[in-house]
Structures are given as C-alpha cells and as structure tokens.
C-alpha cells in the first residue's frame, strides 16, 4: 500500500523478509528520479554457532573443505540479504578460520575475493574478514604464499575507507619484504602512496612510525623532494609526549640526513637542538656529550647572521659545555671579536671529526674547508670593527691568506651583505667605512659642536674655580 508523503513525494511501505522498508520516491526540479531506502527497524542477529561447529567438525573429520564452505556460503547469503550484521560477520570469519585450520592457503585467497564481491556485502563483514585474514600473514608456509595473501587483502581493501588501517599495515609488511630482498626502490613505491595522517583508527605512535618509515625509504633512494613532503606531515608538537620520545630522536635523525644532503648547517643544528631537550639524553651522558658536540660544530659552520650569533651566546651558557673544553674554547673564539687562525684549531678539529662514525672522509674534508671559510669571515668582521681603512697586503697578512683568496672571500661577504667594504684597486686600499648621508653628517657635526661647547664650558668653570681658590689663599 502507498501513503501520502511530503509535497512532490510518494511513499511505498513494504515488508521484505523480517524488515519493513520505506521506499520514498521524490520528484525534485531536476530531471532524475531519486529513491531513498530507509530502515524502520533493526534485524535481530541470528546465531549460527551450531552450523559453524558442524562445518568445523566436518573439516576436522577429514571431510572436504569445499563442501563445508558451500554450506556456510548458503547461510551467509541468507544472513547478508536480511542485513544480519552479527550473523554475516560470524559466518565470514568462520569460513576464514576453516581455510586456515585446513591449511588451504589457495582456497583462503579465493574465499576472501569471493566474499568481498558478493552483492550487498556488509562493511562490518568485510572488516572482520580482513582483520581475521591479516593474522595469518606470518603463518604462511613460504614467501610466495605470504606475498599472495598480502596482495589479495590489499586488493580487497583498496578504496574502502573502513579497512584503510588494515591496508596500511599490510602495505608496511609488503614494503619490508621488498626491502629484505634488496629492492628498496620498490619498497618506497609501495609505501609512498599510502596516506595515514588522516586515519582515525590508527593511534598517534603507529601513524608517526609509518610516516618515519616512508621518510627513511625516500632518503635511502635519494628521493629528497618526496622525503621533505613526507616529513612535513608530522607535526612536531606530538613529540611533547614523553611516551614517543624514541620517535622524536628517529625523526630528527632523519631530518639531519635530509639537510646533510644540501649542507644546511643551521637546520642541522636546529635538529640537534631539538634532540637536546629529549628526556632520554639526561640519563645517557655519552649521548648527551655527542649531541652537544654536534651542536657546537654545526652552529659554528653556519653562515653568520643574527640568529647564529644569538644561538652561539645561548649555547655557550650550557653547563655541560664545561666538560668539553675544546668545544667551549671553539665557541668562545667565535663569540669574541678577536683574530684567530684556522691553523690553531685544524688538528684538534680534524681529530674530533674523525671520531664521528657517520661522517665519511669526503664530508670531513668539506667540513674542514667550510670551517676555514667561517674563521676567515669571523676575522674579516673583527677587522672591520677596528679598522676604517686598511691596505690589501696588510689585510691578507692579518687573515693569513694570499691576496687573491682574501679578495675572493671579502667579495663573497660583501655580496651576502655580511660586511660593508669597498676596494680601491689603484691604491690597494680596502675601506670598511660606509659613506654617510647628508643628514647623518649634519647630525655628527651638531654632536661634535655640542661636545666642544660642553668641553669649553667645563674648562672655563675649572679656570674660574682655580682663580677663586688662588685669591682666597693669597
């Protein structure tokens, strides 16, 4: 029978199985006709424990697995079409368990595909099936069977939001299998398309571990662009939780690997600075010393700017630095506006770099070369603060460099606006004084006149005082 509905609608109420369905037809302004199916009552769940037990007894008694599955498939159809969530889930998981107990791995894959493609299959049943079958991945007799089961489950779960967490976990296992074979590129391709940052069913730790694995594989395959994209998916505020402190160390270690590729020294220092606040370092003195040493090294290797200068002063206040006299001295040399030469620290620095295992010889040589340039830049800035004009020969002598190398280093600093300098080549003179504007000249002249008048007034006062004292005593 039909009943009158809202304006432009007609409602048909019918009985299907054990459930009343309301089918509403509506004719909106569009040309298409829309049909909505609304459930007016929930179907009571039916237990199939006896049927499942009979099927298991049949298989364990030496009966055919296919026959037991056919019996359960017929029951599954009835439960599925009547929208019995509990019964369908019970039957689906029972069929998966039967295949596992009978060691029918090929039948297991076929059953999973068959159940997932059945008409009007329930989401809850598919979720339970995938979760149950995922437990049997590690129990496969050989690697080929394990790979086949993983691919089957990934195919079944593709595009289904309600099993995205299970698919992500299977993807991680598959990537580990490829990596164990030495095919890191394939492992990276498998992992890179999986998005886990928006999955609600995965906890914070598991998400972070998954993304860190993606970043590591990208770095191992020299895909630095994608590694940076993956790393930005992790919000650093999650590392405030002490329970994932180990993931914080792993994250910043990968960040160091990324920035070492482009030699972004200040970014590397920031990464080690973040690791310095890790609670695990407070209980591990050797690890804390190593972290502090690397902070000093990468900070002094960074180009000079306001942030670098501020960080050097802040780092010099660390109490633990007193236990590392060489690094304390190195930081003091850069903070103090006095000249020192690369030869003074070269031997000790080379020895310290050689003691760091993750630095190859090429990287050590590059760091020593960069350190020489930073020391030269420091010396030029110190000279610029004391000299207004100096000859090129004298400047090269103070820097302990050939004139050509000195001029090249000075030009680079001027281009980066680290120092003001002008070279008079005919006279061979370097000027560090910037020309003043007319307003600045007038202000300086006014200040000089005021200072002169103050001196004259003070002198006259002292002379008058002496005359008065002389008259009194005479």
Short mmCIF file of C-alpha atoms in Angstrom, two decimals, residues 21-394:
data_model
loop_
_atom_site.label_atom_id
_atom_site.label_comp_id
_atom_site.label_asym_id
_atom_site.label_seq_id
_atom_site.Cartn_x
_atom_site.Cartn_y
_atom_site.Cartn_z
CA UNK A 21 11.29 -0.86 4.27
CA UNK A 22 10.06 2.60 3.39
CA UNK A 23 10.76 3.46 -0.23
CA UNK A 24 10.29 7.15 -0.89
CA UNK A 25 10.12 8.46 -4.44
CA UNK A 26 10.68 12.16 -4.92
CA UNK A 27 10.48 14.32 -7.98
CA UNK A 28 12.58 17.42 -7.48
CA UNK A 29 13.11 20.10 -10.06
CA UNK A 30 15.86 18.04 -11.69
CA UNK A 31 15.03 15.53 -14.38
CA UNK A 32 16.42 12.49 -12.50
CA UNK A 33 14.31 10.47 -10.07
CA UNK A 34 15.83 9.79 -6.64
CA UNK A 35 14.99 6.77 -4.50
CA UNK A 36 15.93 6.53 -0.82
CA UNK A 37 15.69 3.36 1.26
CA UNK A 38 15.15 3.86 4.97
CA UNK A 39 15.26 1.11 7.58
CA UNK A 40 12.44 1.35 10.13
CA UNK A 41 13.74 -1.40 12.38
CA UNK A 42 16.90 -3.34 13.08
CA UNK A 43 17.10 -7.00 12.12
CA UNK A 44 17.72 -9.22 15.15
CA UNK A 45 21.02 -11.07 14.94
CA UNK A 46 20.80 -14.84 14.48
CA UNK A 47 23.49 -17.13 15.91
CA UNK A 48 24.96 -19.74 13.58
CA UNK A 49 27.14 -21.39 16.21
CA UNK A 50 25.70 -24.86 15.59
CA UNK A 51 26.16 -24.66 11.83
CA UNK A 52 29.72 -23.33 12.21
CA UNK A 53 30.56 -26.11 14.69
CA UNK A 54 29.18 -28.71 12.28
CA UNK A 55 31.29 -27.33 9.43
CA UNK A 56 34.43 -27.38 11.59
CA UNK A 57 33.70 -30.94 12.67
CA UNK A 58 33.29 -31.93 9.03
CA UNK A 59 36.67 -30.47 8.05
CA UNK A 60 38.49 -31.83 11.11
CA UNK A 61 36.96 -35.25 10.48
CA UNK A 62 38.61 -35.45 7.08
CA UNK A 63 35.70 -34.07 5.07
CA UNK A 64 36.03 -31.81 2.05
CA UNK A 65 36.77 -28.15 2.79
CA UNK A 66 34.80 -27.03 -0.26
CA UNK A 67 31.66 -28.79 0.98
CA UNK A 68 31.84 -27.09 4.37
CA UNK A 69 32.39 -23.72 2.72
CA UNK A 70 29.39 -24.23 0.41
CA UNK A 71 27.16 -24.94 3.39
CA UNK A 72 28.31 -21.78 5.15
CA UNK A 73 28.03 -19.71 1.94
CA UNK A 74 24.35 -20.60 1.68
CA UNK A 75 23.79 -19.45 5.25
CA UNK A 76 25.88 -16.33 4.63
CA UNK A 77 23.62 -15.39 1.71
CA UNK A 78 20.54 -15.58 3.90
CA UNK A 79 22.14 -13.53 6.67
CA UNK A 80 23.55 -10.97 4.24
CA UNK A 81 20.32 -10.36 2.35
CA UNK A 82 18.43 -9.95 5.61
CA UNK A 83 21.07 -7.41 6.76
CA UNK A 84 22.05 -9.54 9.75
CA UNK A 85 25.35 -7.93 10.68
CA UNK A 86 26.19 -10.26 13.55
CA UNK A 87 25.32 -13.44 11.70
CA UNK A 88 27.11 -12.42 8.49
CA UNK A 89 30.25 -11.46 10.40
CA UNK A 90 30.18 -14.77 12.31
CA UNK A 91 29.87 -16.83 9.13
CA UNK A 92 32.52 -14.88 7.21
CA UNK A 93 35.13 -15.20 9.96
CA UNK A 94 34.22 -18.88 10.37
CA UNK A 95 34.95 -19.55 6.69
CA UNK A 96 38.33 -17.78 7.00
CA UNK A 97 39.17 -19.85 10.09
CA UNK A 98 38.18 -23.06 8.30
CA UNK A 99 40.60 -22.32 5.45
CA UNK A 100 43.33 -21.58 7.97
CA UNK A 101 42.78 -24.72 10.05
CA UNK A 102 42.75 -26.86 6.88
CA UNK A 103 45.93 -25.10 5.60
CA UNK A 104 44.11 -24.35 2.37
CA UNK A 105 46.00 -21.17 1.53
CA UNK A 106 44.88 -21.00 -2.09
CA UNK A 107 41.28 -21.59 -1.04
CA UNK A 108 41.71 -18.87 1.57
CA UNK A 109 42.63 -16.31 -1.11
CA UNK A 110 39.76 -17.39 -3.34
CA UNK A 111 37.28 -17.26 -0.45
CA UNK A 112 38.37 -13.74 0.51
CA UNK A 113 37.87 -12.49 -3.04
CA UNK A 114 34.54 -14.29 -3.37
CA UNK A 115 33.11 -12.91 -0.13
CA UNK A 116 34.23 -9.35 -0.87
CA UNK A 117 32.50 -9.36 -4.28
CA UNK A 118 29.14 -10.70 -3.12
CA UNK A 119 26.18 -8.43 -3.72
CA UNK A 120 25.29 -6.01 -0.90
CA UNK A 121 28.15 -7.29 1.24
CA UNK A 122 28.16 -5.61 4.66
CA UNK A 123 31.02 -3.34 5.68
CA UNK A 124 31.29 -4.95 9.08
CA UNK A 125 31.69 -8.38 7.50
CA UNK A 126 34.45 -7.19 5.16
CA UNK A 127 36.25 -5.51 8.04
CA UNK A 128 36.11 -8.65 10.20
CA UNK A 129 37.26 -10.80 7.26
CA UNK A 130 40.29 -8.61 6.52
CA UNK A 131 41.24 -8.37 10.19
CA UNK A 132 40.97 -12.13 10.66
CA UNK A 133 42.94 -12.96 7.50
CA UNK A 134 45.66 -10.45 8.40
CA UNK A 135 46.51 -12.57 11.44
CA UNK A 136 47.52 -15.43 9.16
CA UNK A 137 50.07 -13.48 7.08
CA UNK A 138 53.02 -14.58 9.22
CA UNK A 139 51.82 -18.20 9.24
CA UNK A 140 52.20 -18.74 5.50
CA UNK A 141 54.42 -21.70 4.57
CA UNK A 142 56.60 -19.76 2.14
CA UNK A 143 57.26 -16.23 0.95
CA UNK A 144 55.24 -16.68 -2.24
CA UNK A 145 52.12 -17.63 -0.28
CA UNK A 146 52.67 -14.74 2.11
CA UNK A 147 53.01 -12.32 -0.78
CA UNK A 148 49.88 -13.69 -2.45
CA UNK A 149 47.79 -13.31 0.70
CA UNK A 150 49.02 -9.73 1.23
CA UNK A 151 48.23 -8.79 -2.36
CA UNK A 152 44.78 -10.40 -2.05
CA UNK A 153 43.97 -8.45 1.12
CA UNK A 154 45.33 -5.20 -0.37
CA UNK A 155 43.19 -5.69 -3.48
CA UNK A 156 40.07 -6.39 -1.40
CA UNK A 157 40.66 -3.36 0.85
CA UNK A 158 41.55 -0.93 -1.94
CA UNK A 159 39.29 2.11 -1.93
CA UNK A 160 37.42 1.03 1.23
CA UNK A 161 37.79 3.61 3.99
CA UNK A 162 36.63 1.22 6.72
CA UNK A 163 39.66 -1.07 6.22
CA UNK A 164 42.29 1.61 5.49
CA UNK A 165 44.15 0.88 8.74
CA UNK A 166 44.48 -2.82 7.91
CA UNK A 167 45.58 -1.96 4.37
CA UNK A 168 48.26 0.40 5.70
CA UNK A 169 49.64 -2.29 8.00
CA UNK A 170 49.73 -4.82 5.18
CA UNK A 171 51.48 -2.27 2.97
CA UNK A 172 54.19 -1.81 5.59
CA UNK A 173 54.74 -5.59 5.74
CA UNK A 174 54.92 -5.77 1.95
CA UNK A 175 57.48 -2.95 1.83
CA UNK A 176 59.61 -4.73 4.42
CA UNK A 177 59.55 -7.87 2.26
CA UNK A 178 60.76 -5.93 -0.79
CA UNK A 179 63.48 -4.23 1.24
CA UNK A 180 64.69 -7.55 2.62
CA UNK A 181 65.22 -8.65 -0.98
CA UNK A 182 67.32 -5.54 -1.64
CA UNK A 183 64.66 -3.80 -3.76
CA UNK A 184 64.47 -0.55 -1.79
CA UNK A 185 63.04 1.38 -4.74
CA UNK A 186 60.05 -0.95 -4.95
CA UNK A 187 59.55 -0.73 -1.19
CA UNK A 188 59.45 3.05 -1.46
CA UNK A 189 56.93 2.91 -4.32
CA UNK A 190 54.66 0.64 -2.28
CA UNK A 191 54.79 2.94 0.76
CA UNK A 192 54.69 6.38 -0.82
CA UNK A 193 51.03 6.33 -1.94
CA UNK A 194 49.61 5.33 1.45
CA UNK A 195 48.17 8.26 3.41
CA UNK A 196 47.94 7.53 7.14
CA UNK A 197 47.86 11.03 8.64
CA UNK A 198 44.04 11.19 8.33
CA UNK A 199 43.27 7.67 9.60
CA UNK A 200 41.19 7.81 12.77
CA UNK A 201 41.59 4.14 13.64
CA UNK A 202 45.38 4.35 13.93
CA UNK A 203 46.96 5.73 17.09
CA UNK A 204 49.49 8.54 17.13
CA UNK A 205 52.52 6.34 17.63
CA UNK A 206 51.67 3.97 14.78
CA UNK A 207 50.99 6.89 12.42
CA UNK A 208 54.31 8.52 13.27
CA UNK A 209 56.22 5.26 12.83
CA UNK A 210 54.61 4.70 9.43
CA UNK A 211 55.48 8.20 8.17
CA UNK A 212 59.03 7.89 9.52
CA UNK A 213 59.39 4.66 7.55
CA UNK A 214 58.21 6.49 4.43
CA UNK A 215 60.79 9.25 5.00
CA UNK A 216 63.58 6.72 5.58
CA UNK A 217 62.83 4.83 2.37
CA UNK A 218 62.76 8.10 0.40
CA UNK A 219 66.16 9.06 1.81
CA UNK A 220 67.57 5.60 1.10
CA UNK A 221 66.55 6.02 -2.57
CA UNK A 222 67.84 9.65 -2.73
CA UNK A 223 64.32 10.99 -3.28
CA UNK A 224 64.89 14.10 -1.18
CA UNK A 225 61.95 16.09 -2.52
CA UNK A 226 59.41 13.45 -1.52
CA UNK A 227 61.25 12.90 1.78
CA UNK A 228 60.69 16.55 2.69
CA UNK A 229 57.00 16.31 1.74
CA UNK A 230 56.56 13.21 3.89
CA UNK A 231 58.42 14.72 6.86
CA UNK A 232 56.15 17.79 6.87
CA UNK A 233 53.17 15.52 7.54
CA UNK A 234 54.45 15.05 11.10
CA UNK A 235 53.58 17.89 13.46
CA UNK A 236 56.47 18.37 15.86
CA UNK A 237 54.11 19.18 18.72
CA UNK A 238 53.31 15.46 19.01
CA UNK A 239 56.82 14.92 20.36
CA UNK A 240 55.89 16.69 23.58
CA UNK A 241 54.51 13.32 24.64
CA UNK A 242 57.33 11.55 26.51
CA UNK A 243 55.92 8.16 25.51
CA UNK A 244 57.12 8.67 21.94
CA UNK A 245 60.46 10.18 22.83
CA UNK A 246 62.25 7.46 20.84
CA UNK A 247 60.29 8.51 17.72
CA UNK A 248 61.39 12.09 18.31
CA UNK A 249 65.03 11.02 18.11
CA UNK A 250 64.34 8.98 14.95
CA UNK A 251 62.54 11.91 13.34
CA UNK A 252 65.30 14.45 13.91
CA UNK A 253 67.95 11.92 12.88
CA UNK A 254 66.17 11.64 9.52
CA UNK A 255 65.91 15.44 9.33
CA UNK A 256 69.69 15.63 9.83
CA UNK A 257 70.17 13.13 6.97
CA UNK A 258 67.99 15.26 4.72
CA UNK A 259 69.79 18.54 5.46
CA UNK A 260 73.22 16.92 5.21
CA UNK A 261 72.48 16.39 1.53
CA UNK A 262 72.33 20.15 0.91
CA UNK A 263 74.66 21.11 3.81
CA UNK A 264 72.13 23.33 5.56
CA UNK A 265 74.27 23.68 8.66
CA UNK A 266 71.90 25.84 10.68
CA UNK A 267 68.96 23.49 10.05
CA UNK A 268 71.13 20.57 11.17
CA UNK A 269 71.95 22.49 14.35
CA UNK A 270 68.23 23.12 14.96
CA UNK A 271 67.55 19.38 14.65
CA UNK A 272 70.22 18.52 17.23
CA UNK A 273 68.96 21.34 19.43
CA UNK A 274 65.50 19.76 19.44
CA UNK A 275 67.04 16.40 20.32
CA UNK A 276 68.89 18.08 23.19
CA UNK A 277 65.60 18.54 25.07
CA UNK A 278 64.85 14.82 24.84
CA UNK A 279 64.46 13.17 28.29
CA UNK A 280 66.45 10.12 27.16
CA UNK A 281 69.64 12.21 26.89
CA UNK A 282 69.54 13.18 30.56
CA UNK A 283 70.24 9.56 31.54
CA UNK A 284 72.87 8.91 28.87
CA UNK A 285 75.96 11.07 29.39
CA UNK A 286 77.91 9.88 26.30
CA UNK A 287 74.90 10.53 24.05
CA UNK A 288 74.42 13.96 25.64
CA UNK A 289 78.10 14.85 25.07
CA UNK A 290 77.88 13.72 21.46
CA UNK A 291 74.73 15.79 20.86
CA UNK A 292 76.31 18.88 22.42
CA UNK A 293 79.49 18.47 20.36
CA UNK A 294 77.49 18.27 17.14
CA UNK A 295 75.51 21.35 18.12
CA UNK A 296 78.71 23.37 18.51
CA UNK A 297 80.21 22.05 15.27
CA UNK A 298 77.20 22.71 13.06
CA UNK A 299 76.47 26.07 14.67
CA UNK A 300 79.96 27.46 14.00
CA UNK A 301 79.77 26.03 10.46
CA UNK A 302 76.62 28.07 9.81
CA UNK A 303 76.90 31.39 7.98
CA UNK A 304 76.94 34.41 10.26
CA UNK A 305 73.66 36.19 10.90
CA UNK A 306 71.71 37.50 13.90
CA UNK A 307 70.17 34.12 14.69
CA UNK A 308 73.51 32.34 14.54
CA UNK A 309 75.11 34.93 16.83
CA UNK A 310 72.23 34.67 19.31
CA UNK A 311 72.38 30.86 19.32
CA UNK A 312 76.15 30.90 19.97
CA UNK A 313 75.69 33.05 23.05
CA UNK A 314 72.85 30.83 24.26
CA UNK A 315 74.81 27.63 23.65
CA UNK A 316 77.88 28.97 25.46
CA UNK A 317 75.77 29.16 28.64
CA UNK A 318 75.20 25.37 28.71
CA UNK A 319 76.68 23.92 31.93
CA UNK A 320 77.67 20.62 30.31
CA UNK A 321 79.91 22.55 27.90
CA UNK A 322 82.39 22.92 30.77
CA UNK A 323 83.05 19.18 30.43
CA UNK A 324 84.10 19.70 26.78
CA UNK A 325 86.93 22.28 26.97
CA UNK A 326 87.85 22.14 23.29
CA UNK A 327 84.31 22.92 22.15
CA UNK A 328 83.95 25.58 24.84
CA UNK A 329 87.12 27.23 23.54
CA UNK A 330 85.97 26.97 19.90
CA UNK A 331 82.68 28.67 20.73
CA UNK A 332 84.48 31.38 22.72
CA UNK A 333 86.81 32.12 19.79
CA UNK A 334 83.84 32.76 17.52
CA UNK A 335 81.99 34.87 20.08
CA UNK A 336 84.97 37.09 20.89
CA UNK A 337 85.76 39.81 18.34
CA UNK A 338 89.43 38.89 18.11
CA UNK A 339 91.55 37.32 15.40
CA UNK A 340 92.46 33.64 15.38
CA UNK A 341 93.62 31.41 12.56
CA UNK A 342 92.47 28.09 11.15
CA UNK A 343 95.87 26.54 11.87
CA UNK A 344 95.21 26.99 15.60
CA UNK A 345 92.24 24.61 15.60
CA UNK A 346 92.77 22.48 12.49
CA UNK A 347 94.50 19.48 14.09
CA UNK A 348 92.14 19.18 17.05
CA UNK A 349 89.08 19.68 14.85
CA UNK A 350 90.21 17.07 12.33
CA UNK A 351 90.71 14.57 15.15
CA UNK A 352 87.22 15.23 16.53
CA UNK A 353 85.59 14.86 13.11
CA UNK A 354 87.39 11.56 12.54
CA UNK A 355 85.90 10.24 15.79
CA UNK A 356 82.33 10.71 14.49
CA UNK A 357 81.43 7.42 12.76
CA UNK A 358 78.63 8.70 10.48
CA UNK A 359 80.91 11.24 8.76
CA UNK A 360 82.77 9.86 5.71
CA UNK A 361 86.15 11.26 4.75
CA UNK A 362 84.70 13.41 1.96
CA UNK A 363 82.27 15.01 4.41
CA UNK A 364 85.05 15.63 6.94
CA UNK A 365 87.16 17.36 4.28
CA UNK A 366 84.19 19.52 3.26
CA UNK A 367 83.52 20.49 6.88
CA UNK A 368 87.16 21.47 7.43
CA UNK A 369 87.09 23.59 4.27
CA UNK A 370 83.87 25.27 5.40
CA UNK A 371 85.34 25.86 8.86
CA UNK A 372 88.32 27.64 7.28
CA UNK A 373 85.93 29.93 5.40
CA UNK A 374 83.91 30.67 8.56
CA UNK A 375 87.06 31.55 10.52
CA UNK A 376 88.11 33.91 7.72
CA UNK A 377 84.68 35.55 7.76
CA UNK A 378 84.92 36.00 11.54
CA UNK A 379 88.34 37.61 11.20
CA UNK A 380 87.15 39.99 8.47
CA UNK A 381 84.26 41.10 10.66
CA UNK A 382 86.62 41.63 13.58
CA UNK A 383 88.98 43.69 11.41
CA UNK A 384 86.05 45.73 10.04
CA UNK A 385 85.04 46.63 13.60
CA UNK A 386 88.53 48.02 14.39
CA UNK A 387 89.75 49.41 11.04
CA UNK A 388 88.14 52.01 8.84
CA UNK A 389 90.78 51.64 6.11
CA UNK A 390 93.49 49.03 5.60
CA UNK A 391 95.78 48.07 2.75
CA UNK A 392 95.10 44.84 0.90
CA UNK A 393 98.53 43.48 1.76
CA UNK A 394 98.05 44.15 5.46
#
